Short mmCIF file of C-alpha atoms in Angstrom, two decimals:
data_model
loop_
_atom_site.label_atom_id
_atom_site.label_comp_id
_atom_site.label_asym_id
_atom_site.label_seq_id
_atom_site.Cartn_x
_atom_site.Cartn_y
_atom_site.Cartn_z
CA MET A 1 102.96 91.03 87.45
CA ALA A 2 100.94 93.59 88.99
CA ALA A 3 100.60 93.92 93.22
CA ALA A 4 97.77 94.30 94.84
CA ALA A 5 98.29 95.70 98.50
CA SER A 6 96.11 94.14 101.25
CA GLN A 7 95.81 95.02 105.04
CA ASP A 8 93.86 93.49 107.42
CA TRP A 9 93.10 94.42 111.48
CA TYR A 10 91.66 92.66 113.77
CA ARG A 11 91.07 92.41 117.23
CA ARG A 12 90.53 88.38 118.09
CA ALA A 13 92.50 85.40 115.63
CA ASP A 14 91.05 83.61 113.47
CA TYR A 15 88.49 83.00 110.28
CA ALA A 16 87.24 80.34 108.01
CA TYR A 17 87.20 79.47 104.31
CA ASP A 18 84.40 79.54 101.38
CA GLU A 19 84.46 76.22 100.27
CA LEU A 20 81.11 77.12 98.32
CA SER A 21 80.75 76.64 94.23
CA GLY A 22 80.70 79.78 91.92
CA GLU A 23 76.99 78.55 91.16
CA GLU A 24 75.98 78.29 95.29
CA MET A 25 78.00 81.95 96.09
CA GLY A 26 75.55 83.47 93.51
CA VAL A 27 78.06 83.83 90.47
CA ARG A 28 76.37 86.36 87.98
CA GLU A 29 76.56 84.62 84.03
CA PHE A 30 78.24 87.24 81.78
CA ALA A 31 76.26 87.89 78.88
CA GLU A 32 76.56 88.99 75.80
CA GLY A 33 77.05 92.62 75.29
CA PRO A 34 77.23 95.62 77.20
CA ARG A 35 74.59 94.50 80.15
CA CYS A 36 74.86 91.15 82.41
CA SER A 37 72.78 89.98 83.64
CA SER A 38 72.80 90.39 88.00
CA LEU A 39 72.47 88.62 91.16
CA ILE A 40 69.35 90.07 92.72
CA TRP A 41 66.72 93.06 92.28
CA SER A 42 68.71 96.12 93.88
CA VAL A 43 66.80 96.46 97.24
CA ASN A 44 66.81 100.88 96.85
CA SER A 45 65.53 100.03 93.14
CA TYR A 46 64.78 103.81 91.72
CA GLU A 47 62.05 103.90 88.60
CA SER A 48 60.78 107.39 88.50
CA SER A 49 63.21 110.35 86.60
CA VAL A 50 63.17 112.16 89.76
CA ASP A 51 65.08 109.28 92.10
CA HIS A 52 67.57 108.15 88.30
CA GLN A 53 68.54 112.29 88.30
CA ARG A 54 68.91 112.43 91.90
CA MET A 55 71.41 109.73 92.20
CA LEU A 56 73.12 108.97 89.32
CA ARG A 57 74.38 110.96 86.19
CA GLU A 58 75.25 110.78 82.71
CA ILE A 59 78.60 111.42 81.47
CA HIS A 60 79.60 110.52 77.44
CA GLY A 61 77.55 107.55 76.89
CA ARG A 62 78.83 106.08 80.62
CA VAL A 63 76.43 106.24 83.95
CA PHE A 64 78.15 107.79 86.96
CA ASN A 65 76.88 108.71 90.90
CA ASN A 66 75.42 111.84 91.39
CA THR A 67 76.73 112.31 94.53
CA SER A 68 80.40 112.21 95.24
CA ASP A 69 83.26 113.62 93.34
CA TYR A 70 85.61 111.52 94.68
CA TYR A 71 84.69 108.43 93.16
CA MET A 72 84.69 108.89 89.45
CA LEU A 73 84.16 105.23 87.76
CA PRO A 74 80.85 104.72 86.47
CA ALA A 75 77.67 102.59 88.54
CA ASP A 76 76.66 100.86 85.10
CA PRO A 77 75.29 97.29 84.19
CA ALA A 78 78.93 97.65 82.16
CA GLU A 79 81.29 98.52 85.06
CA HIS A 80 79.09 96.24 87.65
CA CYS A 81 80.54 93.10 85.38
CA ARG A 82 83.50 94.44 85.44
CA LEU A 83 83.46 94.04 89.14
CA ASP A 84 82.19 91.05 89.26
CA LEU A 85 85.10 90.23 87.86
CA GLN A 86 87.30 91.54 90.12
CA HIS A 87 85.49 90.16 92.99
CA GLU A 88 86.07 86.07 91.18
CA MET A 89 89.72 87.42 90.13
CA LEU A 90 90.47 87.82 94.37
CA LYS A 91 88.16 85.26 95.79
CA LYS A 92 89.79 82.75 93.69
CA ARG A 93 93.74 84.24 94.94
CA ILE A 94 92.36 84.73 98.63
CA GLY A 95 88.65 84.04 99.35
CA LEU A 96 86.44 86.42 100.91
CA PHE A 97 88.64 87.23 103.84
CA LEU A 98 92.15 87.60 104.56
CA GLN A 99 91.91 86.64 107.97
CA HIS A 100 89.63 83.17 107.48
CA ASP A 101 89.43 81.92 110.67
CA THR A 102 89.68 85.12 112.58
CA VAL A 103 86.26 86.08 110.82
CA GLU A 104 84.38 82.80 111.37
CA ARG A 105 85.34 83.26 115.23
CA ILE A 106 84.17 86.56 115.71
CA LEU A 107 81.25 85.92 113.52
CA ALA A 108 79.91 82.77 115.16
CA PRO A 109 75.89 82.22 116.50
CA ARG A 110 75.49 84.38 119.59
CA GLN A 111 72.71 84.59 122.02
CA ILE A 112 72.87 88.36 122.25
CA GLU A 113 72.79 89.69 119.56
CA ILE A 114 72.86 88.86 115.76
CA PRO A 115 76.49 89.02 114.16
CA ALA A 116 76.55 91.71 111.26
CA VAL A 117 78.80 92.62 108.50
CA LEU A 118 78.72 96.07 106.42
CA ASP A 119 80.38 96.08 102.84
CA VAL A 120 82.19 99.59 102.16
CA GLY A 121 81.80 100.75 98.41
CA SER A 122 79.37 97.00 97.73
CA GLY A 123 79.62 97.60 93.95
CA SER A 124 77.96 94.78 91.96
CA GLY A 125 76.51 93.06 94.96
CA ALA A 126 78.64 89.76 94.41
CA TRP A 127 81.29 90.42 97.70
CA THR A 128 78.25 91.39 99.35
CA VAL A 129 76.21 88.41 99.00
CA ASN A 130 78.58 85.88 98.79
CA THR A 131 79.41 86.69 102.76
CA ALA A 132 75.76 86.69 103.49
CA ARG A 133 75.25 82.94 101.79
CA ARG A 134 78.72 81.66 103.88
CA PHE A 135 76.82 83.30 107.12
CA PRO A 136 73.18 82.59 106.93
CA HIS A 137 72.79 83.39 110.65
CA THR A 138 73.95 86.90 111.03
CA ASP A 139 73.42 90.57 108.98
CA VAL A 140 75.35 91.91 105.74
CA VAL A 141 74.63 95.53 104.67
CA GLY A 142 75.88 96.72 101.36
CA ILE A 143 76.46 100.50 100.88
CA ASP A 144 77.40 101.93 98.16
CA LEU A 145 77.19 105.47 96.37
CA ALA A 146 74.63 103.86 93.73
CA PRO A 147 72.63 101.17 93.82
CA ALA A 148 73.69 97.90 92.73
CA ASN A 149 72.11 96.84 89.00
CA LEU A 150 70.62 93.13 90.86
CA THR A 151 68.11 91.23 89.36
CA ARG A 152 67.63 88.48 91.82
CA GLN A 153 66.54 88.71 95.31
CA PRO A 154 68.79 88.56 97.91
CA PRO A 155 69.18 86.43 100.65
CA PRO A 156 66.72 87.11 103.56
CA ASN A 157 70.02 88.22 105.92
CA CYS A 158 71.65 90.70 102.54
CA THR A 159 70.07 94.52 102.75
CA PHE A 160 71.45 97.46 100.70
CA GLU A 161 71.81 101.07 100.84
CA CYS A 162 73.29 103.77 99.21
CA ASP A 163 75.24 106.12 101.23
CA ASP A 164 78.99 108.57 101.10
CA VAL A 165 80.69 107.16 104.49
CA ASN A 166 82.28 111.16 103.58
CA LEU A 167 79.92 112.28 105.18
CA GLY A 168 80.41 109.71 108.46
CA LEU A 169 79.09 107.04 109.77
CA ASP A 170 77.53 107.88 113.01
CA HIS A 171 74.28 105.87 112.41
CA TYR A 172 75.67 102.82 112.24
CA HIS A 173 77.63 103.59 115.83
CA GLY A 174 78.23 99.95 117.47
CA CYS A 175 76.49 98.17 114.70
CA PHE A 176 78.83 96.05 112.89
CA ASP A 177 81.44 92.81 113.75
CA VAL A 178 83.10 92.81 110.62
CA ILE A 179 84.06 95.35 108.03
CA ASN A 180 85.08 95.21 104.18
CA ALA A 181 86.59 98.12 102.73
CA ARG A 182 87.47 96.90 99.09
CA GLY A 183 89.25 98.90 96.48
CA ILE A 184 87.35 101.68 97.66
CA ALA A 185 90.46 104.31 98.90
CA SER A 186 90.11 106.40 95.24
CA GLY A 187 87.06 107.60 96.83
CA ILE A 188 87.32 108.11 100.14
CA ALA A 189 88.27 112.31 100.69
CA ASN A 190 90.50 110.82 104.34
CA TYR A 191 91.21 107.71 104.74
CA PRO A 192 92.71 108.60 108.63
CA SER A 193 89.26 110.06 108.93
CA PHE A 194 87.00 106.80 107.64
CA LEU A 195 89.68 104.68 109.61
CA LYS A 196 88.61 106.84 112.81
CA ASP A 197 84.88 106.59 112.11
CA SER A 198 85.27 102.05 111.40
CA ILE A 199 86.24 102.05 114.71
CA GLN A 200 83.64 103.98 115.85
CA ILE A 201 80.65 101.45 114.27
CA LEU A 202 82.58 98.13 114.69
CA ARG A 203 81.86 96.34 118.26
CA PRO A 204 83.96 95.24 120.34
CA GLY A 205 86.47 92.42 119.22
CA GLY A 206 85.63 92.90 115.56
CA MET A 207 87.70 93.39 112.56
CA PHE A 208 88.03 96.11 109.59
CA GLN A 209 89.62 94.75 106.01
CA SER A 210 91.34 96.62 103.78
CA ILE A 211 92.09 95.24 100.28
CA GLU A 212 93.58 97.88 97.58
CA CYS A 213 95.79 97.91 94.54
CA ASP A 214 98.91 100.45 93.96
CA LEU A 215 98.67 100.61 90.35
CA GLN A 216 102.47 99.27 89.72
CA LEU A 217 103.34 96.77 87.59
CA PHE A 218 105.98 94.10 88.63
CA ASP A 219 108.07 92.11 86.32
CA GLU A 220 108.58 88.25 86.77
CA ARG A 221 110.92 89.15 89.28
CA PHE A 222 108.59 91.10 91.28
CA LEU A 223 111.09 94.44 90.73
CA PRO A 224 108.78 97.29 90.17
CA ILE A 225 108.58 98.47 85.90
CA THR A 226 109.05 101.99 85.83
CA ALA A 227 110.05 102.35 81.65
CA GLU A 228 107.63 104.86 80.72
CA ASP A 229 109.08 105.82 77.31
CA GLU A 230 109.04 104.04 73.96
CA ASP A 231 112.99 104.05 73.75
CA GLU A 232 113.51 102.57 77.49
CA PRO A 233 114.21 99.03 77.88
CA GLY A 234 111.65 96.62 79.77
CA PHE A 235 109.05 99.53 78.48
CA SER A 236 104.97 98.16 78.43
CA TRP A 237 102.06 99.99 77.61
CA THR A 238 100.10 98.66 80.02
CA GLN A 239 102.36 100.52 82.53
CA LYS A 240 102.05 103.63 80.73
CA MET A 241 98.77 103.21 81.06
CA CYS A 242 98.76 102.26 84.75
CA VAL A 243 100.93 105.92 85.67
CA ALA A 244 98.45 107.50 83.64
CA SER A 245 95.55 106.41 85.33
CA ARG A 246 97.41 106.96 88.42
CA LYS A 247 98.13 110.45 87.68
CA ALA A 248 94.52 111.29 86.92
CA MET A 249 92.96 109.79 89.56
CA GLY A 250 95.46 111.23 91.59
CA ARG A 251 93.97 115.18 90.41
CA ARG A 252 90.49 114.34 91.98
CA GLY A 253 92.01 113.46 95.33
CA PRO A 254 94.70 111.87 97.23
CA GLY A 255 92.78 108.57 98.05
CA ILE A 256 94.33 106.19 94.67
CA HIS A 257 97.53 106.99 96.78
CA ALA A 258 96.13 105.47 99.86
CA GLY A 259 96.57 102.02 99.63
CA PRO A 260 99.83 101.73 101.06
CA GLN A 261 99.84 103.93 103.92
CA ILE A 262 96.52 101.99 105.18
CA HIS A 263 98.79 99.65 107.77
CA ARG A 264 100.84 102.86 108.80
CA TRP A 265 98.04 105.02 109.59
CA MET A 266 96.59 101.90 110.88
CA LYS A 267 99.54 101.02 113.37
CA GLU A 268 99.97 104.92 114.33
CA MET A 269 96.46 104.60 115.97
CA VAL A 270 97.44 103.68 119.61
CA ASP A 271 95.96 101.37 121.69
CA VAL A 272 93.17 101.34 119.65
CA TRP A 273 93.72 97.81 117.80
CA ALA A 274 94.95 94.47 119.52
CA GLU A 275 96.96 93.08 116.67
CA THR A 276 97.65 94.40 113.21
CA GLY A 277 98.86 92.77 109.40
CA GLU A 278 99.48 93.35 106.15
CA LYS A 279 100.14 90.95 102.87
CA VAL A 280 101.44 91.84 99.74
CA ILE A 281 100.05 90.24 96.62
CA TYR A 282 100.41 89.66 93.79
CA ILE A 283 97.69 89.17 90.62
CA PRO A 284 99.41 88.38 87.19
CA VAL A 285 98.12 90.97 84.36
CA GLY A 286 97.84 87.48 81.54
CA PRO A 287 97.24 83.53 82.23
CA TRP A 288 97.49 82.10 85.55
CA THR A 289 98.81 78.78 86.72
CA ASN A 290 96.51 76.21 86.70
CA ASP A 291 95.82 76.09 90.97
CA HIS A 292 95.61 80.01 90.40
CA SER A 293 98.33 80.42 93.69
CA GLU A 294 100.84 82.69 90.45
#
């Protein structure tokens, strides 16, 4: 079993469950070959070779962002297909939000201003588009180091921007009610600093949601698998791959180790959050039960 540590922090208390079907949520259909069909046209499209060289770079046949060395997973159609699959996996397990009722309350229509959501590290754009369709009266913004590979026009309340949160978020001061930060820790140079920036861009009563994986395998009793040699009892090649991946990513920066510490960092921010919470969610490696609960 693989464990994903998930944290949610909020100042208000309640959310809404997403009951839209896969088709209504704009789920991307997978095609044969390395490229799959996509959700929408990228708002930040790039056409010229100058734009391509500025935003993207090619390494050993894969395309990567050309902005940050902290996040070194690809940014090409094949990777965005993987992110789409990850999105569907997490949506079946927890939905779009960890605290559905809380989000429903925070994003309720109001007269003074339009509720707004920020998706940090929007990747393929699946979560961003799904959220925009779930809350059509809100403004939903997805930011990433590279443009998403998108082929259909997004909902009118959904936009994408290329940005690096490691450079600060002052330009978004007080702009958002909900922040989603999912699977981005390996690309964050200083996560506690990122949390402080997030506070500045949240409106009063806002919520910050983080979902991260710790790259640790667990057995059927939910005990960590620690064997790394073939001769050791309980050895798993998948575990060996996870350990090697964690070590390799750790050499590029501390972000890969941030996930299990995020809740503690939040609690150490005294008098900032009215309430904090943490959930540990196990994601199966292999077949799931019919109800997708295990």
